[in-house]
Amino acid sequence: MTEILTSVSLSDLLTSLLLLAGAFLILAGAIGVARFADFFSRVHAAGVPSTVGVATVLAASAVYLSAHMDQVFWKPILAITGLFLTVPLGTEMLARAAYITNVKPAESYQRDDAEERHAVEHKEAVE
Amino acid sequence: MWQQLPIHILLTLGWMALWGSSAWWHAAAGAVVGGAILYALTKGTGQPFYLKRVAALVKFVIVFLWELIMAANFVVRISTAPKPRHRPGIVALPLRLKTDATITALTHLLSLTPGAVPIGISPDRSEIFIHCLDLNELEAVRASKERFEDLLLEVTQ
Amino acid sequence: MVAWAAAAAQAMIGLSLLLSAFRVLRGPTALDRTAAFDTFSANLVALIAVEAIRDLTTVHFDLAMMISLVPFVFSVVVAKFIVKGDIIDRDTN
């Protein structure tokens, strides 16, 4: 038992944990994207879990490659920054476009404040 | 206020020059001593101390990471539930931020919080419209919006 | 241990690539396809990262960085086009 424990290095353990957690998040997000009934729910599933999951997997690769190449490897950090700056904006623009062009939810909303206050002007979608 | 940063760097470099060494512990000691001198000076001149802003920024990042983990957990729970029972809806929440930059930052952060995607703000900038994945969790969305707004106000004032 | 974890992660990410590809092909509206494509390319970045762990190379990472930035441009362009029928305009909304 102790042999197994000592033969596994800390960076390997951390890499494995991060990899599995990130892959699980990515899978959950993709399941949401594939099975949710309407566009807005799908956009929720497309945004957060896959961003966090990909960031976790990239962090795992940064840890592992830094530990095995004897120098700190910065490129995954750069990719994580890029993801966090871009994906939320894209999600938000898509959701806004969907709301403006009147994409209908699967069941009608129980509460829609924006509609009540006529805050958003609806338009026809160009397709 | 941010002109305190180059002064701090200069004080640190001066400390290192006095010791005639570029070792990291001299740099760290110089940063501490420079910070103490700057803090004393800001007490005299009544300016806000810039490291307080930096501390607010660090707190902001930590809160943001925690919110991110909660968000992922929330969406995973809903997307892997055997029967999705969420009630989506669009709510209007009051908006205290006024400038373009802070509102952009707030919408950016909100789209990463549990089940909330902002879809627009009212023309007079008094309300923000948020699409909630689950109206049962509305209080959580409101709480995280308030927290982000507080932190943004703290960082930019 | 890392080899096992990497293989499992690769299998899970491959499955999620299939699921999001299903939504890209199926999605009723163009916005659905675009959102699913966002997820698809993010998953591709993760797959490249796992591949780099398995092969212990760093040559793929420039590719991963490029792939992580392209879908953003794509979704912004699609969102603007769907709303306005035009991509480059002087309107700031």
GROMACS .gro file of C-alpha atoms in nm, chain C:
model
   93
  285MET     CA    1  -0.233   0.662  -1.337
  286VAL     CA    2  -0.220   0.966  -1.563
  287ALA     CA    3  -0.241   0.736  -1.865
  288TRP     CA    4  -0.566   0.582  -1.737
  289ALA     CA    5  -0.713   0.920  -1.645
  290ALA     CA    6  -0.617   1.061  -1.984
  291ALA     CA    7  -0.776   0.769  -2.166
  292ALA     CA    8  -1.098   0.805  -1.966
  293ALA     CA    9  -1.102   1.181  -2.020
  294GLN     CA   10  -1.047   1.132  -2.391
  295ALA     CA   11  -1.339   0.891  -2.411
  296MET     CA   12  -1.568   1.131  -2.225
  297ILE     CA   13  -1.462   1.427  -2.437
  298GLY     CA   14  -1.509   1.223  -2.754
  299LEU     CA   15  -1.862   1.138  -2.643
  300SER     CA   16  -1.937   1.503  -2.578
  301LEU     CA   17  -1.797   1.593  -2.923
  302LEU     CA   18  -2.049   1.350  -3.071
  303LEU     CA   19  -2.333   1.496  -2.863
  304SER     CA   20  -2.259   1.854  -2.963
  305ALA     CA   21  -2.210   1.749  -3.326
  306PHE     CA   22  -2.557   1.596  -3.306
  307ARG     CA   23  -2.694   1.935  -3.200
  308VAL     CA   24  -2.500   2.112  -3.478
  309LEU     CA   25  -2.660   1.884  -3.737
  310ARG     CA   26  -3.005   1.875  -3.578
  311GLY     CA   27  -3.057   2.224  -3.432
  312PRO     CA   28  -3.374   2.382  -3.562
  313THR     CA   29  -3.238   2.736  -3.594
  314ALA     CA   30  -2.904   2.880  -3.700
  315LEU     CA   31  -2.853   3.010  -3.345
  316ASP     CA   32  -2.879   2.656  -3.208
  317ARG     CA   33  -2.617   2.536  -3.449
  318THR     CA   34  -2.387   2.823  -3.360
  319ALA     CA   35  -2.415   2.768  -2.984
  320ALA     CA   36  -2.350   2.396  -3.032
  321PHE     CA   37  -2.052   2.476  -3.255
  322ASP     CA   38  -1.914   2.690  -2.971
  323THR     CA   39  -1.931   2.389  -2.740
  324PHE     CA   40  -1.789   2.164  -3.011
  325SER     CA   41  -1.476   2.371  -3.061
  326ALA     CA   42  -1.425   2.422  -2.687
  327ASN     CA   43  -1.435   2.043  -2.653
  328LEU     CA   44  -1.186   2.015  -2.937
  329VAL     CA   45  -0.945   2.237  -2.742
  330ALA     CA   46  -0.980   2.004  -2.443
  331LEU     CA   47  -0.918   1.701  -2.665
  332ILE     CA   48  -0.597   1.859  -2.795
  333ALA     CA   49  -0.485   1.929  -2.437
  334VAL     CA   50  -0.541   1.564  -2.338
  335GLU     CA   51  -0.357   1.452  -2.651
  336ALA     CA   52  -0.064   1.672  -2.548
  337ILE     CA   53  -0.062   1.502  -2.205
  338ARG     CA   54  -0.065   1.156  -2.360
  339ASP     CA   55   0.211   1.231  -2.611
  340LEU     CA   56   0.409   1.458  -2.377
  341THR     CA   57   0.456   1.718  -2.650
  342THR     CA   58   0.377   2.086  -2.662
  343VAL     CA   59   0.355   2.135  -3.037
  344HIS     CA   60  -0.026   2.120  -3.047
  345PHE     CA   61  -0.086   2.415  -2.820
  346ASP     CA   62  -0.067   2.690  -3.080
  347LEU     CA   63  -0.345   2.508  -3.259
  348ALA     CA   64  -0.548   2.486  -2.936
  349MET     CA   65  -0.514   2.859  -2.877
  350MET     CA   66  -0.629   2.941  -3.229
  351ILE     CA   67  -0.926   2.705  -3.206
  352SER     CA   68  -1.031   2.861  -2.875
  353LEU     CA   69  -1.057   3.204  -3.037
  354VAL     CA   70  -1.231   3.125  -3.368
  355PRO     CA   71  -1.583   3.030  -3.240
  356PHE     CA   72  -1.615   3.364  -3.062
  357VAL     CA   73  -1.581   3.553  -3.389
  358PHE     CA   74  -1.819   3.306  -3.547
  359SER     CA   75  -2.092   3.351  -3.287
  360VAL     CA   76  -2.062   3.730  -3.286
  361VAL     CA   77  -2.092   3.736  -3.666
  362VAL     CA   78  -2.391   3.501  -3.668
  363ALA     CA   79  -2.570   3.692  -3.389
  364LYS     CA   80  -2.525   4.025  -3.568
  365PHE     CA   81  -2.632   3.884  -3.899
  366ILE     CA   82  -2.945   3.720  -3.759
  367VAL     CA   83  -3.055   4.042  -3.594
  368LYS     CA   84  -2.960   4.297  -3.858
  369GLY     CA   85  -2.900   4.116  -4.184
  370ASP     CA   86  -2.561   4.283  -4.195
  371ILE     CA   87  -2.231   4.227  -4.021
  372ILE     CA   88  -2.033   4.548  -4.052
  373ASP     CA   89  -2.231   4.859  -3.960
  374ARG     CA   90  -2.184   5.181  -3.768
  375ASP     CA   91  -2.462   5.105  -3.523
  376THR     CA   92  -2.332   5.047  -3.172
  377ASN     CA   93  -2.621   4.840  -3.041
   0.00000   0.00000   0.00000
